[in-house]
Amino acid sequence: MAMATVEEIRKAQRTQGPAIILAIGTAAPPNCIFQADYPDYYFCITNSDHMTDLKYKFKCMYDKSMIKKCHMYMTEEILKENPNMCAYMASSLDARQDIVVSTILAYTHSSLHLDRPPLRLAPIQAHNFTTSIELPYVAELPTLTDSHLCLLSSAGHGWPISNMVEVPKLGKEAASKAIKEWGHPKSMITHIVFCTTSGVDMPGCSAGGTVLRIAKDLAKNNKDARVLVVYFEITAVTFCGPSDKHLDSLVGQALFADGATDVIIGAEPDSKTKRPLFQLVSTAQTILPDLDRAIDGHLCEVGLTFHLLKDVPGLISKNIKKSLVEAFSTIDIWDWNSIFWIVHPGGPAILDQIEAKLGLKEDKLRVTRHVLSEFGSMSSACVLFIMDEIRKKSLDQGMPTTGEGYEWGVIFRFGPGLIVETVVLHGIPTQAN
């Protein structure tokens, strides 16, 4: 019998069809704060009511954010137990990291409803010339059963899961929705990719696109792979009191919120999957030139501080067309109103300028604006909330495809670097069609 060639082995290992999003589950913390109440709540919990002028500026920022309500894991009780987190420049990194690490591990542990000994995770890190990037947590498991004790481990530091209650509930809610929609037992999950910008050396809000790129490659290059992508965001590292010397921080306090999503990705879906949602056609990452300090984050004893150039919306809108042309030129698409849009909602000013620069019709970013209004900016998790809303709207209104009736669509994200991520999507015909 002749020995198999390298090409034959590679062909046997890979799938023939495109990577497909098979199911989505979303969840937000039960602690909900409304726009009308948040400025007063924020200045009260940070003992800053005496800063009346700054409070007025914050109210104006929050009004312009167009956020009606947001969900936060950080309750008043948690913040009162950690008063240094409510100050502007008080040493609090250990407390913040304890909360983030504990919630992340508890979330991951509970996402698949596992009953296991303490889990240990370690980040894989890479560096480029613009920023230090923490890649998503990645695990490959033969089958997800209770006999597998870790997702990713190393000889370095790890942390046991502590007595967390609400965050595991959040994880179970998102994962349960995705797995129920998928229609298969969790033991059929072959890989896990975990993403958060809520720790050290974050990849930023653009991480959502990076993770989809990793999951797409895993699904395409591993026959019968089913990849669970876990997004989890918590503002414990960035929450702090106000300062009139650092208005950038107030922008973050007005925009950022918490949320979680789970997505299942595979190729060549079987008949038991209720309905494939979107095909992942291509992905790309672009580092915009000479803008390495446009969105900047510094980790120090007081937590993670953000610094933004004033014209970030203009810088992003100025460069968006080049990224779109590179992504869609091979498909011969040049009309940006002929595709559906999923844009990271970094704020209404960014959405307004993208809309104006590309001549987009008002309805193109309507779902993006709705998610921003109802949930705030949940960093990497946002685009999956938007994707979930788009497919639900498409089905509820009997549109021809899952992408608001359009064949092609785009995920557009941006973050520190300044990095732009684009993902080209293909809508799936609905049953009604």
CSV table of C-alpha atoms in Angstrom, one decimal:
chain,number,residue,atom,x,y,z
A,1,MET,CA,0.0,0.0,0.0
A,2,ALA,CA,1.4,3.4,-1.1
A,3,MET,CA,2.3,5.9,1.7
A,4,ALA,CA,0.0,8.9,1.8
A,5,THR,CA,1.3,12.2,0.5
A,6,VAL,CA,1.4,15.3,2.5
A,7,GLU,CA,-1.3,16.8,0.3
A,8,GLU,CA,-3.5,13.8,0.9
A,9,ILE,CA,-3.1,14.0,4.6
A,10,ARG,CA,-3.8,17.7,4.6
A,11,LYS,CA,-6.9,17.2,2.5
A,12,ALA,CA,-8.2,14.5,4.9
A,13,GLN,CA,-7.7,16.8,7.9
A,14,ARG,CA,-9.5,19.7,6.5
A,15,THR,CA,-13.2,20.5,5.8
A,16,GLN,CA,-14.4,21.2,2.3
A,17,GLY,CA,-17.1,23.8,3.2
A,18,PRO,CA,-16.8,27.2,4.7
A,19,ALA,CA,-16.7,27.9,8.5
A,20,ILE,CA,-20.2,28.6,9.8
A,21,ILE,CA,-21.7,30.2,12.9
A,22,LEU,CA,-24.0,27.5,14.1
A,23,ALA,CA,-25.5,29.1,17.3
A,24,ILE,CA,-25.3,32.2,19.5
A,25,GLY,CA,-26.1,32.8,23.1
A,26,THR,CA,-25.9,36.1,24.9
A,27,ALA,CA,-26.3,37.2,28.6
A,28,ALA,CA,-25.9,40.3,30.7
A,29,PRO,CA,-25.6,40.8,34.5
A,30,PRO,CA,-28.9,41.3,36.3
A,31,ASN,CA,-27.6,44.5,37.8
A,32,CYS,CA,-29.1,47.1,35.4
A,33,ILE,CA,-28.5,50.9,35.7
A,34,PHE,CA,-30.6,53.4,33.7
A,35,GLN,CA,-29.2,56.5,32.0
A,36,ALA,CA,-31.3,58.8,34.1
A,37,ASP,CA,-29.8,57.4,37.3
A,38,TYR,CA,-26.2,56.6,36.4
A,39,PRO,CA,-24.5,60.0,36.8
A,40,ASP,CA,-25.9,60.4,40.3
A,41,TYR,CA,-25.1,56.8,41.2
A,42,TYR,CA,-21.5,57.1,39.8
A,43,PHE,CA,-20.6,60.3,41.6
A,44,CYS,CA,-22.3,59.1,44.8
A,45,ILE,CA,-20.6,55.7,44.9
A,46,THR,CA,-17.2,57.3,44.2
A,47,ASN,CA,-17.7,60.0,46.9
A,48,SER,CA,-17.5,62.7,44.4
A,49,ASP,CA,-20.8,64.6,44.7
A,50,HIS,CA,-18.8,67.7,45.7
A,51,MET,CA,-17.4,67.8,42.1
A,52,THR,CA,-20.4,69.5,40.7
A,53,ASP,CA,-18.9,71.0,37.5
A,54,LEU,CA,-17.4,67.6,36.6
A,55,LYS,CA,-20.7,65.9,37.4
A,56,TYR,CA,-22.4,68.2,34.9
A,57,LYS,CA,-19.8,67.4,32.2
A,58,PHE,CA,-20.3,63.7,32.9
A,59,LYS,CA,-24.1,64.0,32.5
A,60,CYS,CA,-23.6,65.7,29.2
A,61,MET,CA,-21.2,62.9,28.1
A,62,TYR,CA,-23.7,60.3,29.1
A,63,ASP,CA,-26.6,62.0,27.3
A,64,LYS,CA,-24.5,62.1,24.1
A,65,SER,CA,-23.6,58.5,24.5
A,66,MET,CA,-27.2,57.5,23.5
A,67,ILE,CA,-27.0,54.7,26.1
A,68,LYS,CA,-30.4,54.2,27.8
A,69,LYS,CA,-29.2,51.5,30.2
A,70,CYS,CA,-26.3,49.2,30.8
A,71,HIS,CA,-25.6,46.1,32.8
A,72,MET,CA,-22.7,45.9,35.3
A,73,TYR,CA,-21.3,43.0,37.4
A,74,MET,CA,-19.9,45.6,39.9
A,75,THR,CA,-22.7,46.1,42.3
A,76,GLU,CA,-22.8,48.8,44.9
A,77,GLU,CA,-22.0,46.1,47.5
A,78,ILE,CA,-18.9,45.0,45.7
A,79,LEU,CA,-17.7,48.6,45.3
A,80,LYS,CA,-18.3,49.5,48.9
A,81,GLU,CA,-16.2,46.4,49.9
A,82,ASN,CA,-13.4,47.7,47.7
A,83,PRO,CA,-13.3,51.5,48.3
A,84,ASN,CA,-10.0,52.0,46.6
A,85,MET,CA,-11.6,51.0,43.3
A,86,CYS,CA,-13.9,54.0,43.7
A,87,ALA,CA,-11.0,56.5,44.0
A,88,TYR,CA,-9.2,58.0,41.0
A,89,MET,CA,-5.6,57.2,41.9
A,90,ALA,CA,-5.7,54.7,44.7
A,91,SER,CA,-3.7,51.4,44.7
A,92,SER,CA,-6.3,48.7,43.8
A,93,LEU,CA,-4.8,46.5,41.1
A,94,ASP,CA,-4.7,43.4,43.3
A,95,ALA,CA,-8.4,43.7,44.2
A,96,ARG,CA,-9.3,44.3,40.6
A,97,GLN,CA,-7.3,41.4,39.2
A,98,ASP,CA,-8.7,39.1,41.9
A,99,ILE,CA,-12.3,39.9,40.8
A,100,VAL,CA,-11.4,39.6,37.1
A,101,VAL,CA,-9.5,36.4,37.3
A,102,SER,CA,-12.1,34.8,39.6
A,103,THR,CA,-15.0,35.8,37.4
A,104,ILE,CA,-13.3,34.7,34.2
A,105,LEU,CA,-12.4,31.3,35.6
A,106,ALA,CA,-15.8,30.8,37.1
A,107,TYR,CA,-17.4,31.9,33.9
A,108,THR,CA,-15.3,29.5,31.8
A,109,HIS,CA,-15.9,26.7,34.2
A,110,SER,CA,-19.6,27.1,34.2
A,111,SER,CA,-20.0,27.8,30.5
A,112,LEU,CA,-20.2,24.0,29.9
A,113,HIS,CA,-21.9,23.2,33.3
A,114,LEU,CA,-18.9,21.3,34.4
A,115,ASP,CA,-18.5,19.8,37.8
A,116,ARG,CA,-14.7,19.6,38.1
A,117,PRO,CA,-11.8,20.4,40.5
A,118,PRO,CA,-10.3,23.9,40.3
A,119,LEU,CA,-9.4,25.0,36.8
A,120,ARG,CA,-6.1,26.6,35.8
A,121,LEU,CA,-5.6,28.9,32.9
A,122,ALA,CA,-2.5,30.7,31.6
A,123,PRO,CA,-2.5,33.3,28.8
A,124,ILE,CA,-0.5,32.9,25.6
A,125,GLN,CA,1.2,36.2,24.9
A,126,ALA,CA,2.6,37.7,21.7
A,127,HIS,CA,4.1,41.1,21.0
A,128,ASN,CA,4.1,43.3,18.0
A,129,PHE,CA,5.7,46.7,17.4
A,130,THR,CA,2.6,48.7,18.5
A,131,THR,CA,1.2,47.0,21.5
A,132,SER,CA,1.5,44.1,23.8
A,133,ILE,CA,-1.3,41.7,22.9
A,134,GLU,CA,-2.8,38.9,25.0
A,135,LEU,CA,-4.1,36.3,22.6
A,136,PRO,CA,-7.4,34.5,23.5
A,137,TYR,CA,-7.3,31.4,25.7
A,138,VAL,CA,-7.4,28.4,23.4
A,139,ALA,CA,-8.0,24.8,24.3
A,140,GLU,CA,-8.3,21.6,22.3
A,141,LEU,CA,-10.1,18.7,23.9
A,142,PRO,CA,-10.9,15.3,22.5
A,143,THR,CA,-14.4,15.5,24.1
A,144,LEU,CA,-15.7,17.7,26.8
A,145,THR,CA,-16.5,15.3,29.6
A,146,ASP,CA,-15.9,15.6,33.3
A,147,SER,CA,-12.6,13.6,33.0
A,148,HIS,CA,-10.9,16.6,31.4
A,149,LEU,CA,-9.5,18.8,34.1
A,150,CYS,CA,-8.1,21.8,32.2
A,151,LEU,CA,-8.6,24.0,29.2
A,152,LEU,CA,-5.1,25.3,29.1
A,153,SER,CA,-2.4,25.0,31.7
A,154,SER,CA,1.3,25.8,32.2
A,155,ALA,CA,4.0,25.6,34.8
A,156,GLY,CA,3.3,29.3,35.5
A,157,HIS,CA,0.8,30.9,37.7
A,158,GLY,CA,-2.8,29.8,37.9
A,159,TRP,CA,-5.7,30.6,40.1
A,160,PRO,CA,-8.4,28.4,41.7
A,161,ILE,CA,-12.1,29.1,41.1
A,162,SER,CA,-13.4,31.0,44.1
A,163,ASN,CA,-16.9,31.2,45.5
A,164,MET,CA,-18.5,33.1,42.7
A,165,VAL,CA,-22.2,33.0,42.2
A,166,GLU,CA,-23.6,35.5,39.8
A,167,VAL,CA,-20.9,35.2,37.1
A,168,PRO,CA,-21.3,31.4,36.7
A,169,LYS,CA,-25.0,32.1,36.3
A,170,LEU,CA,-24.2,34.6,33.5
A,171,GLY,CA,-21.9,32.0,31.9
A,172,LYS,CA,-24.5,29.3,32.1
A,173,GLU,CA,-27.2,31.5,30.6
A,174,ALA,CA,-25.1,32.4,27.5
A,175,ALA,CA,-23.7,28.9,27.0
A,176,SER,CA,-27.1,27.2,27.6
A,177,LYS,CA,-28.7,29.4,24.9
A,178,ALA,CA,-26.0,28.6,22.3
A,179,ILE,CA,-25.9,24.8,23.1
A,180,LYS,CA,-29.7,24.5,23.1
A,181,GLU,CA,-29.9,26.2,19.7
A,182,TRP,CA,-27.1,24.1,18.3
A,183,GLY,CA,-29.0,20.9,19.4
A,184,HIS,CA,-26.1,18.7,20.4
A,185,PRO,CA,-24.5,17.5,23.7
A,186,LYS,CA,-21.6,19.6,25.0
A,187,SER,CA,-19.4,16.5,24.7
A,188,MET,CA,-19.2,17.2,20.9
A,189,ILE,CA,-17.4,20.5,21.4
A,190,THR,CA,-13.8,19.9,20.3
A,191,HIS,CA,-12.2,23.3,20.9
A,192,ILE,CA,-12.7,26.3,23.2
A,193,VAL,CA,-11.5,29.8,22.4
A,194,PHE,CA,-11.8,32.2,25.3
A,195,CYS,CA,-11.7,36.0,24.8
A,196,THR,CA,-11.7,38.9,27.3
A,197,THR,CA,-10.3,42.4,27.2
A,198,SER,CA,-10.8,42.5,31.0
A,199,GLY,CA,-7.2,41.5,32.1
A,200,VAL,CA,-3.6,42.4,31.6
A,201,ASP,CA,-2.2,43.3,28.1
A,202,MET,CA,-5.6,43.3,26.4
A,203,PRO,CA,-6.1,43.1,22.6
A,204,GLY,CA,-8.8,45.7,23.0
A,205,CYS,CA,-12.2,46.0,21.5
A,206,SER,CA,-11.0,44.6,18.2
A,207,ALA,CA,-10.4,41.2,19.9
A,208,GLY,CA,-13.8,40.0,18.8
A,209,GLY,CA,-12.7,39.9,15.2
A,210,THR,CA,-9.4,38.2,16.1
A,211,VAL,CA,-11.2,35.5,18.0
A,212,LEU,CA,-13.5,34.8,15.0
A,213,ARG,CA,-10.4,34.5,12.8
A,214,ILE,CA,-8.9,31.9,15.1
A,215,ALA,CA,-12.2,30.0,15.4
A,216,LYS,CA,-12.6,30.0,11.6
A,217,ASP,CA,-9.2,28.6,11.1
A,218,LEU,CA,-9.7,25.9,13.7
A,219,ALA,CA,-13.0,24.9,12.1
A,220,LYS,CA,-11.6,24.8,8.6
A,221,ASN,CA,-8.4,23.0,9.4
A,222,ASN,CA,-9.8,20.3,11.7
A,223,LYS,CA,-12.4,18.0,10.2
A,224,ASP,CA,-15.6,17.7,12.3
A,225,ALA,CA,-14.3,20.4,14.7
A,226,ARG,CA,-16.9,22.3,16.7
A,227,VAL,CA,-15.5,25.4,18.3
A,228,LEU,CA,-17.0,27.1,21.3
A,229,VAL,CA,-16.1,30.8,21.3
A,230,VAL,CA,-16.5,32.4,24.7
A,231,TYR,CA,-16.6,36.2,25.1
A,232,PHE,CA,-16.7,37.7,28.6
A,233,GLU,CA,-16.3,41.3,29.6
A,234,ILE,CA,-16.3,43.0,33.0
A,235,THR,CA,-15.3,46.5,33.8
A,236,ALA,CA,-13.6,45.7,37.1
A,237,VAL,CA,-10.2,46.8,35.9
A,238,THR,CA,-11.3,50.1,34.4
A,239,PHE,CA,-13.9,51.4,36.9
A,240,CYS,CA,-12.6,54.3,38.9
A,241,GLY,CA,-13.5,57.7,40.4
A,242,PRO,CA,-13.6,60.9,38.3
A,243,SER,CA,-10.9,63.5,37.8
A,244,ASP,CA,-10.9,66.8,36.0
A,245,LYS,CA,-7.4,66.1,34.9
A,246,HIS,CA,-8.3,62.9,33.0
A,247,LEU,CA,-11.6,63.4,31.1
A,248,ASP,CA,-10.7,60.4,28.8
A,249,SER,CA,-11.5,58.2,31.8
A,250,LEU,CA,-14.9,59.8,32.1
A,251,VAL,CA,-15.6,58.8,28.5
A,252,GLY,CA,-14.9,55.2,29.4
A,253,GLN,CA,-17.1,55.3,32.5
A,254,ALA,CA,-19.9,56.6,30.3
A,255,LEU,CA,-19.6,53.9,27.6
A,256,PHE,CA,-18.3,50.6,29.0
A,257,ALA,CA,-20.5,47.9,30.3
A,258,ASP,CA,-20.5,44.1,31.0
A,259,GLY,CA,-21.8,41.2,29.0
A,260,ALA,CA,-21.1,37.7,27.8
A,261,THR,CA,-21.6,35.7,24.6
A,262,ASP,CA,-21.0,32.2,23.5
A,263,VAL,CA,-20.8,31.2,19.8
A,264,ILE,CA,-20.5,27.7,18.3
A,265,ILE,CA,-18.6,27.6,15.0
A,266,GLY,CA,-18.0,24.6,12.7
A,267,ALA,CA,-18.1,23.6,9.0
A,268,GLU,CA,-20.4,21.4,7.1
A,269,PRO,CA,-23.3,21.5,9.5
A,270,ASP,CA,-25.2,18.3,10.1
A,271,SER,CA,-29.0,17.9,9.7
A,272,LYS,CA,-29.7,18.2,13.5
A,273,THR,CA,-28.4,21.8,13.6
A,274,LYS,CA,-31.6,23.9,13.5
A,275,ARG,CA,-30.4,26.5,11.1
A,276,PRO,CA,-26.9,27.7,10.3
A,277,LEU,CA,-26.7,31.5,10.9
A,278,PHE,CA,-23.8,33.0,8.9
A,279,GLN,CA,-20.8,31.8,6.9
A,280,LEU,CA,-17.4,33.3,7.9
A,281,VAL,CA,-15.9,34.0,4.4
A,282,SER,CA,-12.7,35.9,5.2
A,283,THR,CA,-11.0,37.9,7.9
A,284,ALA,CA,-8.4,40.7,7.9
A,285,GLN,CA,-6.5,42.8,10.4
A,286,THR,CA,-5.0,46.2,9.6
A,287,ILE,CA,-2.7,48.4,11.7
A,288,LEU,CA,-3.4,52.0,10.8
A,289,PRO,CA,-0.1,53.9,10.3
A,290,ASP,CA,1.2,56.5,12.7
A,291,LEU,CA,-1.7,56.1,15.1
A,292,ASP,CA,-0.2,53.9,17.8
A,293,ARG,CA,-1.2,56.3,20.5
A,294,ALA,CA,-4.8,57.0,19.3
A,295,ILE,CA,-6.3,54.6,21.8
A,296,ASP,CA,-3.9,53.9,24.6
A,297,GLY,CA,-4.2,51.8,27.8
A,298,HIS,CA,-1.8,51.8,30.8
A,299,LEU,CA,-1.9,49.2,33.5
A,300,CYS,CA,-0.7,50.4,36.8
A,301,GLU,CA,-1.4,50.1,40.6
A,302,VAL,CA,-4.7,52.1,40.2
A,303,GLY,CA,-6.0,49.8,37.5
A,304,LEU,CA,-6.2,50.3,33.7
A,305,THR,CA,-6.3,53.9,32.6
A,306,PHE,CA,-7.4,54.9,29.1
A,307,HIS,CA,-6.2,57.7,26.9
A,308,LEU,CA,-7.9,58.7,23.7
A,309,LEU,CA,-6.9,61.2,21.0
A,310,LYS,CA,-9.7,63.7,20.5
A,311,ASP,CA,-10.4,62.8,16.9
A,312,VAL,CA,-10.5,59.0,17.2
A,313,PRO,CA,-13.9,58.9,15.3
A,314,GLY,CA,-12.4,60.9,12.4
A,315,LEU,CA,-9.3,58.8,12.3
A,316,ILE,CA,-11.4,55.6,12.1
A,317,SER,CA,-13.8,56.9,9.5
A,318,LYS,CA,-10.9,58.2,7.4
A,319,ASN,CA,-9.4,54.8,7.1
A,320,ILE,CA,-12.5,52.5,6.9
A,321,LYS,CA,-13.0,52.6,3.1
A,322,LYS,CA,-9.5,51.2,2.4
A,323,SER,CA,-10.2,48.2,4.7
A,324,LEU,CA,-13.6,47.6,3.0
A,325,VAL,CA,-12.1,47.8,-0.5
A,326,GLU,CA,-9.4,45.3,0.5
A,327,ALA,CA,-12.1,42.9,2.0
A,328,PHE,CA,-14.7,43.1,-0.8
A,329,SER,CA,-12.8,43.8,-4.0
A,330,THR,CA,-12.6,40.0,-4.8
A,331,ILE,CA,-16.4,39.8,-4.5
A,332,ASP,CA,-16.8,42.8,-6.7
A,333,ILE,CA,-18.8,44.8,-4.1
A,334,TRP,CA,-18.4,48.5,-4.1
A,335,ASP,CA,-21.8,49.7,-2.9
A,336,TRP,CA,-21.7,49.7,1.0
A,337,ASN,CA,-25.5,50.0,1.2
A,338,SER,CA,-25.8,46.6,-0.5
A,339,ILE,CA,-24.4,44.7,2.5
A,340,PHE,CA,-25.5,44.3,6.1
A,341,TRP,CA,-23.4,45.9,8.9
A,342,ILE,CA,-22.2,44.8,12.3
A,343,VAL,CA,-20.0,47.6,13.7
A,344,HIS,CA,-18.4,47.7,17.1
A,345,PRO,CA,-20.3,50.5,18.9
A,346,GLY,CA,-17.4,52.5,20.3
A,347,GLY,CA,-19.7,55.5,20.7
A,348,PRO,CA,-22.3,57.4,18.6
A,349,ALA,CA,-19.7,59.8,17.2
A,350,ILE,CA,-17.8,57.0,15.6
A,351,LEU,CA,-21.0,55.5,14.1
A,352,ASP,CA,-22.1,59.0,12.9
A,353,GLN,CA,-18.8,59.5,11.1
A,354,ILE,CA,-18.7,56.0,9.5
A,355,GLU,CA,-22.2,56.6,8.3
A,356,ALA,CA,-21.3,60.0,6.8
A,357,LYS,CA,-18.0,58.9,5.3
A,358,LEU,CA,-19.6,55.9,3.4
A,359,GLY,CA,-22.9,57.4,2.7
A,360,LEU,CA,-24.7,54.7,4.6
A,361,LYS,CA,-28.5,54.8,4.8
A,362,GLU,CA,-29.9,55.3,8.3
A,363,ASP,CA,-31.1,51.7,8.7
A,364,LYS,CA,-27.6,50.2,8.1
A,365,LEU,CA,-26.4,50.9,11.7
A,366,ARG,CA,-29.8,50.8,13.3
A,367,VAL,CA,-29.2,47.4,15.1
A,368,THR,CA,-25.8,48.5,16.2
A,369,ARG,CA,-27.2,51.7,17.7
A,370,HIS,CA,-30.0,49.7,19.4
A,371,VAL,CA,-27.5,47.4,21.1
A,372,LEU,CA,-25.4,50.4,22.3
A,373,SER,CA,-28.6,52.0,23.6
A,374,GLU,CA,-29.7,48.9,25.5
A,375,PHE,CA,-26.4,47.4,26.7
A,376,GLY,CA,-23.6,50.0,26.4
A,377,SER,CA,-20.3,49.2,24.9
A,378,MET,CA,-19.3,45.6,26.0
A,379,SER,CA,-15.9,45.6,24.3
A,380,SER,CA,-15.3,42.4,22.4
A,381,ALA,CA,-18.8,40.9,23.2
A,382,CYS,CA,-20.7,43.7,21.4
A,383,VAL,CA,-20.6,42.5,17.8
A,384,LEU,CA,-22.1,39.1,18.8
A,385,PHE,CA,-25.0,40.9,20.6
A,386,ILE,CA,-25.5,42.8,17.3
A,387,MET,CA,-25.2,39.7,15.2
A,388,ASP,CA,-27.8,37.9,17.4
A,389,GLU,CA,-30.2,40.9,17.0
A,390,ILE,CA,-29.7,40.9,13.2
A,391,ARG,CA,-30.5,37.3,12.7
A,392,LYS,CA,-33.5,37.5,15.1
A,393,LYS,CA,-34.8,40.5,13.2
A,394,SER,CA,-34.3,38.8,9.9
A,395,LEU,CA,-36.3,35.7,10.9
A,396,ASP,CA,-39.0,37.6,12.7
A,397,GLN,CA,-39.7,39.9,9.7
A,398,GLY,CA,-39.4,37.0,7.2
A,399,MET,CA,-36.4,38.4,5.3
A,400,PRO,CA,-34.8,36.3,2.6
A,401,THR,CA,-31.5,35.8,4.5
A,402,THR,CA,-30.2,35.9,8.1
A,403,GLY,CA,-28.4,39.2,7.2
A,404,GLU,CA,-31.4,41.5,6.9
A,405,GLY,CA,-32.2,40.0,3.5
A,406,TYR,CA,-28.7,40.7,2.1
A,407,GLU,CA,-26.3,38.1,0.8
A,408,TRP,CA,-23.1,39.7,2.1
A,409,GLY,CA,-22.2,41.6,5.2
A,410,VAL,CA,-19.3,42.8,7.3
A,411,ILE,CA,-18.1,42.9,10.9
A,412,PHE,CA,-16.1,46.0,11.5
A,413,ARG,CA,-14.1,46.4,14.7
A,414,PHE,CA,-11.3,48.6,16.0
A,415,GLY,CA,-9.2,48.9,19.1
A,416,PRO,CA,-5.8,49.9,20.5
A,417,GLY,CA,-3.0,49.9,18.0
A,418,LEU,CA,-4.8,51.5,16.2
A,419,ILE,CA,-6.1,48.1,14.9
A,420,VAL,CA,-9.0,47.5,12.5
A,421,GLU,CA,-10.5,44.1,12.1
A,422,THR,CA,-12.8,43.2,9.2
A,423,VAL,CA,-14.8,39.9,8.9
A,424,VAL,CA,-16.7,39.2,5.7
A,425,LEU,CA,-20.0,37.3,6.3
A,426,HIS,CA,-22.4,35.6,4.0
A,427,GLY,CA,-26.0,35.5,5.0
A,428,ILE,CA,-27.8,32.1,5.1
A,429,PRO,CA,-31.2,31.8,3.3
A,430,THR,CA,-34.0,31.6,5.8
A,431,GLN,CA,-36.6,28.7,5.8
A,432,ALA,CA,-39.2,31.2,4.8
A,433,ASN,CA,-37.3,31.8,1.6
